[in-house]
Amino acid sequence: MNQAVLDAIYQRRSIREFTESSVGQDLLREIIRAGTWAPSGLNNQPWRFVSVTGPAIISDLANQTRYAHIVKGAPALIALFLDRREMYNEVKDQQAAGACLQNMLLAAEALDLGAVWLGEILNRKEEVNRILGLDMNYDLMAVVALGYPTHRRQKSQRKKINEVIINEL
Ligand SMILES: Cc1cc2nc3c(=O)[nH]c(=O)nc-3n(C[C@H](O)[C@H](O)[C@H](O)COP(=O)(O)O)c2cc1C
């Protein structure tokens, strides 16, 4: 049994407050690499990434979401896209993007970073692509805000296991 994997799954929390310490390119690449080791249908790997550490672009992106305070306070962002030209099935490719994102969150945790998956910004997909200089072949799936956590006291809750298991036949 690999307890470390279970520990990471259970201990990961969304981190929304970051210190001012920057996040090195090597760490951002490691997180992206972990994302790419997620499963994808037919192993088509439709994900594409843009990492951002420049304060001006972070600020422009922050203005596209009601979670501006989180984005503005993050020293790094990774935007995840699906490349429409590489997709073969809308649902399955989006599922792969979800798996990729969870890998990235767990990798951030393993690297002592904190991260939060930001979805609300999808309401402004066109603006995000314009800011990042991308055409709409790149379909925004999420922006992950990253940095060193100011603390790790975040709490979260889950429904009881009996509430989510429909049946055990
Ligand atoms: C699809 C998706 C979209 C999300 N969008 C946002 C968001 O826009 N802003 C935010 O603060 N958190 C966002 N989250 C994080 C969730 O709020 C968080 O995962 C949930 O409350 C459970 O907390 P935990 O991750 O600490 O366990 C999103 C998570 C997912 C999976």
PDB file of C-alpha atoms and ligand atoms in Angstrom:
ATOM      1  CA  MET A   1       0.000   0.000   0.000  1.00  0.00           C
ATOM      2  CA  ASN A   2       1.248   3.495  -0.803  1.00  0.00           C
ATOM      3  CA  GLN A   3       0.118   5.572   2.165  1.00  0.00           C
ATOM      4  CA  ALA A   4       1.824   8.684   0.762  1.00  0.00           C
ATOM      5  CA  VAL A   5      -0.629   8.841  -2.120  1.00  0.00           C
ATOM      6  CA  LEU A   6      -3.640   8.517   0.186  1.00  0.00           C
ATOM      7  CA  ASP A   7      -2.184  11.092   2.581  1.00  0.00           C
ATOM      8  CA  ALA A   8      -1.770  13.570  -0.271  1.00  0.00           C
ATOM      9  CA  ILE A   9      -5.332  13.015  -1.449  1.00  0.00           C
ATOM     10  CA  TYR A  10      -6.803  13.502   2.012  1.00  0.00           C
ATOM     11  CA  GLN A  11      -4.542  16.343   3.136  1.00  0.00           C
ATOM     12  CA  ARG A  12      -4.714  18.508   0.022  1.00  0.00           C
ATOM     13  CA  ARG A  13      -6.763  21.643   0.539  1.00  0.00           C
ATOM     14  CA  SER A  14      -7.469  24.571  -1.722  1.00  0.00           C
ATOM     15  CA  ILE A  15      -5.004  27.302  -0.824  1.00  0.00           C
ATOM     16  CA  ARG A  16      -6.142  30.862  -1.512  1.00  0.00           C
ATOM     17  CA  GLU A  17      -3.609  32.963   0.407  1.00  0.00           C
ATOM     18  CA  PHE A  18       0.034  33.003  -0.561  1.00  0.00           C
ATOM     19  CA  THR A  19       3.259  34.481   0.740  1.00  0.00           C
ATOM     20  CA  GLU A  20       5.195  36.844  -1.505  1.00  0.00           C
ATOM     21  CA  SER A  21       7.823  34.188  -2.305  1.00  0.00           C
ATOM     22  CA  SER A  22       8.104  33.541  -6.014  1.00  0.00           C
ATOM     23  CA  VAL A  23       7.674  30.098  -7.527  1.00  0.00           C
ATOM     24  CA  GLY A  24      10.548  28.965  -9.755  1.00  0.00           C
ATOM     25  CA  GLN A  25      10.077  27.902 -13.364  1.00  0.00           C
ATOM     26  CA  ASP A  26      11.469  24.477 -12.473  1.00  0.00           C
ATOM     27  CA  LEU A  27       8.621  23.933  -9.991  1.00  0.00           C
ATOM     28  CA  LEU A  28       6.012  25.161 -12.449  1.00  0.00           C
ATOM     29  CA  ARG A  29       7.382  22.744 -15.030  1.00  0.00           C
ATOM     30  CA  GLU A  30       7.291  19.897 -12.520  1.00  0.00           C
ATOM     31  CA  ILE A  31       3.629  20.650 -11.801  1.00  0.00           C
ATOM     32  CA  ILE A  32       2.837  20.745 -15.504  1.00  0.00           C
ATOM     33  CA  ARG A  33       4.747  17.483 -16.020  1.00  0.00           C
ATOM     34  CA  ALA A  34       2.683  15.857 -13.265  1.00  0.00           C
ATOM     35  CA  GLY A  35      -0.448  17.115 -15.027  1.00  0.00           C
ATOM     36  CA  THR A  36       0.604  15.469 -18.251  1.00  0.00           C
ATOM     37  CA  TRP A  37       0.883  12.092 -16.519  1.00  0.00           C
ATOM     38  CA  ALA A  38      -2.856  12.066 -15.949  1.00  0.00           C
ATOM     39  CA  PRO A  39      -4.811   9.553 -17.981  1.00  0.00           C
ATOM     40  CA  SER A  40      -6.510  10.706 -21.185  1.00  0.00           C
ATOM     41  CA  GLY A  41      -8.813   8.890 -23.594  1.00  0.00           C
ATOM     42  CA  LEU A  42      -6.792   7.149 -26.309  1.00  0.00           C
ATOM     43  CA  ASN A  43      -3.819   8.787 -24.561  1.00  0.00           C
ATOM     44  CA  ASN A  44      -4.518  11.814 -26.775  1.00  0.00           C
ATOM     45  CA  GLN A  45      -3.114  14.268 -24.215  1.00  0.00           C
ATOM     46  CA  PRO A  46      -5.217  17.238 -25.401  1.00  0.00           C
ATOM     47  CA  TRP A  47      -4.031  19.546 -22.594  1.00  0.00           C
ATOM     48  CA  ARG A  48      -1.972  22.650 -23.167  1.00  0.00           C
ATOM     49  CA  PHE A  49      -0.613  24.998 -20.501  1.00  0.00           C
ATOM     50  CA  VAL A  50       0.404  28.609 -20.060  1.00  0.00           C
ATOM     51  CA  SER A  51       2.342  29.489 -16.925  1.00  0.00           C
ATOM     52  CA  VAL A  52       2.326  33.097 -15.786  1.00  0.00           C
ATOM     53  CA  THR A  53       4.549  34.821 -13.256  1.00  0.00           C
ATOM     54  CA  GLY A  54       4.609  38.323 -14.716  1.00  0.00           C
ATOM     55  CA  PRO A  55       2.734  40.695 -12.372  1.00  0.00           C
ATOM     56  CA  ALA A  56       1.138  42.701 -15.205  1.00  0.00           C
ATOM     57  CA  ILE A  57      -0.452  39.629 -16.804  1.00  0.00           C
ATOM     58  CA  ILE A  58      -1.487  38.265 -13.403  1.00  0.00           C
ATOM     59  CA  SER A  59      -3.202  41.574 -12.726  1.00  0.00           C
ATOM     60  CA  ASP A  60      -4.962  41.553 -16.130  1.00  0.00           C
ATOM     61  CA  LEU A  61      -6.202  38.010 -15.487  1.00  0.00           C
ATOM     62  CA  ALA A  62      -7.317  38.904 -11.966  1.00  0.00           C
ATOM     63  CA  ASN A  63      -9.631  41.515 -13.468  1.00  0.00           C
ATOM     64  CA  GLN A  64     -11.532  38.757 -15.296  1.00  0.00           C
ATOM     65  CA  THR A  65     -12.845  37.026 -12.180  1.00  0.00           C
ATOM     66  CA  ARG A  66     -14.743  37.755  -9.026  1.00  0.00           C
ATOM     67  CA  TYR A  67     -11.869  35.939  -7.291  1.00  0.00           C
ATOM     68  CA  ALA A  68      -9.519  38.773  -8.229  1.00  0.00           C
ATOM     69  CA  HIS A  69      -8.113  38.917  -4.699  1.00  0.00           C
ATOM     70  CA  ILE A  70      -6.896  35.303  -4.965  1.00  0.00           C
ATOM     71  CA  VAL A  71      -5.345  35.778  -8.394  1.00  0.00           C
ATOM     72  CA  LYS A  72      -3.720  39.099  -7.497  1.00  0.00           C
ATOM     73  CA  GLY A  73      -2.182  37.531  -4.408  1.00  0.00           C
ATOM     74  CA  ALA A  74      -0.740  34.551  -6.280  1.00  0.00           C
ATOM     75  CA  PRO A  75       2.887  34.651  -7.421  1.00  0.00           C
ATOM     76  CA  ALA A  76       2.167  32.165 -10.218  1.00  0.00           C
ATOM     77  CA  LEU A  77      -0.712  30.925 -12.335  1.00  0.00           C
ATOM     78  CA  ILE A  78      -1.056  27.987 -14.656  1.00  0.00           C
ATOM     79  CA  ALA A  79      -3.869  28.173 -17.192  1.00  0.00           C
ATOM     80  CA  LEU A  80      -4.985  24.831 -18.578  1.00  0.00           C
ATOM     81  CA  PHE A  81      -6.534  24.578 -22.034  1.00  0.00           C
ATOM     82  CA  LEU A  82      -7.790  21.818 -24.240  1.00  0.00           C
ATOM     83  CA  ASP A  83      -6.519  22.130 -27.781  1.00  0.00           C
ATOM     84  CA  ARG A  84      -9.698  21.657 -29.828  1.00  0.00           C
ATOM     85  CA  ARG A  85      -7.657  20.282 -32.747  1.00  0.00           C
ATOM     86  CA  GLU A  86      -6.410  17.435 -30.523  1.00  0.00           C
ATOM     87  CA  MET A  87      -9.793  16.524 -29.035  1.00  0.00           C
ATOM     88  CA  TYR A  88     -11.803  13.446 -29.964  1.00  0.00           C
ATOM     89  CA  ASN A  89     -14.723  13.507 -27.533  1.00  0.00           C
ATOM     90  CA  GLU A  90     -15.958  16.569 -25.636  1.00  0.00           C
ATOM     91  CA  VAL A  91     -16.873  14.752 -22.405  1.00  0.00           C
ATOM     92  CA  LYS A  92     -13.854  12.475 -22.282  1.00  0.00           C
ATOM     93  CA  ASP A  93     -11.397  15.232 -23.103  1.00  0.00           C
ATOM     94  CA  GLN A  94     -12.885  17.398 -20.358  1.00  0.00           C
ATOM     95  CA  GLN A  95     -12.627  14.467 -17.949  1.00  0.00           C
ATOM     96  CA  ALA A  96      -8.954  14.177 -18.876  1.00  0.00           C
ATOM     97  CA  ALA A  97      -8.529  17.880 -18.134  1.00  0.00           C
ATOM     98  CA  GLY A  98     -10.033  17.275 -14.690  1.00  0.00           C
ATOM     99  CA  ALA A  99      -7.631  14.432 -14.017  1.00  0.00           C
ATOM    100  CA  CYS A 100      -4.763  16.618 -15.189  1.00  0.00           C
ATOM    101  CA  LEU A 101      -5.847  19.406 -12.842  1.00  0.00           C
ATOM    102  CA  GLN A 102      -6.067  17.098  -9.840  1.00  0.00           C
ATOM    103  CA  ASN A 103      -2.575  15.769 -10.603  1.00  0.00           C
ATOM    104  CA  MET A 104      -1.338  19.357 -10.671  1.00  0.00           C
ATOM    105  CA  LEU A 105      -2.943  20.156  -7.317  1.00  0.00           C
ATOM    106  CA  LEU A 106      -1.404  17.071  -5.738  1.00  0.00           C
ATOM    107  CA  ALA A 107       1.992  17.824  -7.258  1.00  0.00           C
ATOM    108  CA  ALA A 108       1.840  21.351  -5.841  1.00  0.00           C
ATOM    109  CA  GLU A 109       1.169  19.836  -2.424  1.00  0.00           C
ATOM    110  CA  ALA A 110       4.106  17.452  -2.809  1.00  0.00           C
ATOM    111  CA  LEU A 111       6.358  20.429  -3.618  1.00  0.00           C
ATOM    112  CA  ASP A 112       5.225  22.278  -0.453  1.00  0.00           C
ATOM    113  CA  LEU A 113       3.274  24.730  -2.556  1.00  0.00           C
ATOM    114  CA  GLY A 114      -0.412  25.485  -2.263  1.00  0.00           C
ATOM    115  CA  ALA A 115      -2.876  25.790  -5.103  1.00  0.00           C
ATOM    116  CA  VAL A 116      -6.492  26.428  -5.928  1.00  0.00           C
ATOM    117  CA  TRP A 117      -8.425  25.408  -9.012  1.00  0.00           C
ATOM    118  CA  LEU A 118     -10.276  28.476 -10.325  1.00  0.00           C
ATOM    119  CA  GLY A 119     -13.289  27.823 -12.502  1.00  0.00           C
ATOM    120  CA  GLU A 120     -15.313  31.009 -12.222  1.00  0.00           C
ATOM    121  CA  ILE A 121     -12.901  32.724 -14.603  1.00  0.00           C
ATOM    122  CA  LEU A 122     -14.287  30.496 -17.386  1.00  0.00           C
ATOM    123  CA  ASN A 123     -17.084  33.057 -17.693  1.00  0.00           C
ATOM    124  CA  ARG A 124     -14.470  35.269 -19.375  1.00  0.00           C
ATOM    125  CA  LYS A 125     -12.773  32.696 -21.608  1.00  0.00           C
ATOM    126  CA  GLU A 126     -12.436  35.009 -24.588  1.00  0.00           C
ATOM    127  CA  GLU A 127     -10.800  37.732 -22.520  1.00  0.00           C
ATOM    128  CA  VAL A 128      -8.397  35.252 -20.944  1.00  0.00           C
ATOM    129  CA  ASN A 129      -7.331  33.989 -24.374  1.00  0.00           C
ATOM    130  CA  ARG A 130      -6.896  37.547 -25.609  1.00  0.00           C
ATOM    131  CA  ILE A 131      -4.707  38.450 -22.626  1.00  0.00           C
ATOM    132  CA  LEU A 132      -2.582  35.341 -23.200  1.00  0.00           C
ATOM    133  CA  GLY A 133      -2.410  35.854 -26.968  1.00  0.00           C
ATOM    134  CA  LEU A 134      -4.204  32.597 -27.800  1.00  0.00           C
ATOM    135  CA  ASP A 135      -6.853  31.905 -30.426  1.00  0.00           C
ATOM    136  CA  MET A 136     -10.067  30.092 -29.505  1.00  0.00           C
ATOM    137  CA  ASN A 137      -8.706  26.711 -30.597  1.00  0.00           C
ATOM    138  CA  TYR A 138      -7.506  26.722 -27.016  1.00  0.00           C
ATOM    139  CA  ASP A 139     -10.488  26.093 -24.773  1.00  0.00           C
ATOM    140  CA  LEU A 140      -9.864  27.280 -21.222  1.00  0.00           C
ATOM    141  CA  MET A 141     -10.546  24.591 -18.592  1.00  0.00           C
ATOM    142  CA  ALA A 142      -9.259  26.314 -15.459  1.00  0.00           C
ATOM    143  CA  VAL A 143      -6.676  28.609 -14.008  1.00  0.00           C
ATOM    144  CA  VAL A 144      -4.649  27.246 -11.095  1.00  0.00           C
ATOM    145  CA  ALA A 145      -3.326  29.883  -8.689  1.00  0.00           C
ATOM    146  CA  LEU A 146      -0.131  28.803  -6.967  1.00  0.00           C
ATOM    147  CA  GLY A 147       2.263  29.902  -4.307  1.00  0.00           C
ATOM    148  CA  TYR A 148       3.585  29.159  -0.863  1.00  0.00           C
ATOM    149  CA  PRO A 149       0.684  29.038   1.610  1.00  0.00           C
ATOM    150  CA  THR A 150       0.534  31.643   4.348  1.00  0.00           C
ATOM    151  CA  HIS A 151      -0.811  28.832   6.551  1.00  0.00           C
ATOM    152  CA  ARG A 152      -2.215  25.339   6.242  1.00  0.00           C
ATOM    153  CA  ARG A 153      -5.178  25.568   8.568  1.00  0.00           C
ATOM    154  CA  GLN A 154      -7.759  25.330   5.786  1.00  0.00           C
ATOM    155  CA  LYS A 155     -10.719  23.158   6.621  1.00  0.00           C
ATOM    156  CA  SER A 156     -13.022  21.430   4.207  1.00  0.00           C
ATOM    157  CA  GLN A 157     -15.870  19.016   4.452  1.00  0.00           C
ATOM    158  CA  ARG A 158     -17.198  16.079   2.545  1.00  0.00           C
ATOM    159  CA  LYS A 159     -20.549  14.375   2.517  1.00  0.00           C
ATOM    160  CA  LYS A 160     -20.658  11.181   4.512  1.00  0.00           C
ATOM    161  CA  ILE A 161     -19.676   8.163   2.480  1.00  0.00           C
ATOM    162  CA  ASN A 162     -23.152   6.668   2.942  1.00  0.00           C
ATOM    163  CA  GLU A 163     -24.709   9.743   1.319  1.00  0.00           C
ATOM    164  CA  VAL A 164     -22.778   9.277  -1.905  1.00  0.00           C
ATOM    165  CA  ILE A 165     -22.845   5.509  -2.342  1.00  0.00           C
ATOM    166  CA  ILE A 166     -26.085   4.702  -4.129  1.00  0.00           C
ATOM    167  CA  ASN A 167     -25.717   0.992  -3.715  1.00  0.00           C
ATOM    168  CA  GLU A 168     -23.227  -1.757  -3.012  1.00  0.00           C
ATOM    169  CA  LEU A 169     -24.578  -4.692  -4.923  1.00  0.00           C
TER     170      LEU A 169
HETATM  171  C1  LIG B   1     -14.490  22.818 -11.236  1.00  0.00           C
HETATM  172  C2  LIG B   1     -14.003  23.597 -10.031  1.00  0.00           C
HETATM  173  C3  LIG B   1     -14.102  24.972 -10.037  1.00  0.00           C
HETATM  174  C4  LIG B   1     -13.650  25.709  -8.934  1.00  0.00           C
HETATM  175  N1  LIG B   1     -13.690  27.073  -8.995  1.00  0.00           N
HETATM  176  C5  LIG B   1     -13.258  27.801  -7.944  1.00  0.00           C
HETATM  177  C6  LIG B   1     -13.241  29.224  -8.021  1.00  0.00           C
HETATM  178  O1  LIG B   1     -13.582  29.827  -9.046  1.00  0.00           O
HETATM  179  N2  LIG B   1     -12.828  29.916  -6.922  1.00  0.00           N
HETATM  180  C7  LIG B   1     -12.388  29.264  -5.784  1.00  0.00           C
HETATM  181  O2  LIG B   1     -12.023  29.959  -4.826  1.00  0.00           O
HETATM  182  N3  LIG B   1     -12.372  27.920  -5.693  1.00  0.00           N
HETATM  183  C8  LIG B   1     -12.781  27.173  -6.750  1.00  0.00           C
HETATM  184  N4  LIG B   1     -12.730  25.793  -6.694  1.00  0.00           N
HETATM  185  C9  LIG B   1     -12.236  25.134  -5.468  1.00  0.00           C
HETATM  186  C10 LIG B   1     -13.391  24.552  -4.652  1.00  0.00           C
HETATM  187  O3  LIG B   1     -14.103  25.603  -4.029  1.00  0.00           O
HETATM  188  C11 LIG B   1     -12.810  23.568  -3.592  1.00  0.00           C
HETATM  189  O4  LIG B   1     -12.129  22.523  -4.223  1.00  0.00           O
HETATM  190  C12 LIG B   1     -13.925  22.992  -2.707  1.00  0.00           C
HETATM  191  O5  LIG B   1     -14.539  23.994  -1.939  1.00  0.00           O
HETATM  192  C13 LIG B   1     -13.390  21.910  -1.754  1.00  0.00           C
HETATM  193  O6  LIG B   1     -12.355  22.413  -0.940  1.00  0.00           O
HETATM  194  P1  LIG B   1     -10.923  21.719  -0.901  1.00  0.00           P
HETATM  195  O7  LIG B   1     -10.352  21.772  -2.300  1.00  0.00           O
HETATM  196  O8  LIG B   1     -10.081  22.505   0.067  1.00  0.00           O
HETATM  197  O9  LIG B   1     -11.112  20.309  -0.439  1.00  0.00           O
HETATM  198  C14 LIG B   1     -13.140  25.037  -7.786  1.00  0.00           C
HETATM  199  C15 LIG B   1     -13.023  23.641  -7.805  1.00  0.00           C
HETATM  200  C16 LIG B   1     -13.415  22.930  -8.914  1.00  0.00           C
HETATM  201  C17 LIG B   1     -13.226  21.427  -8.950  1.00  0.00           C
END
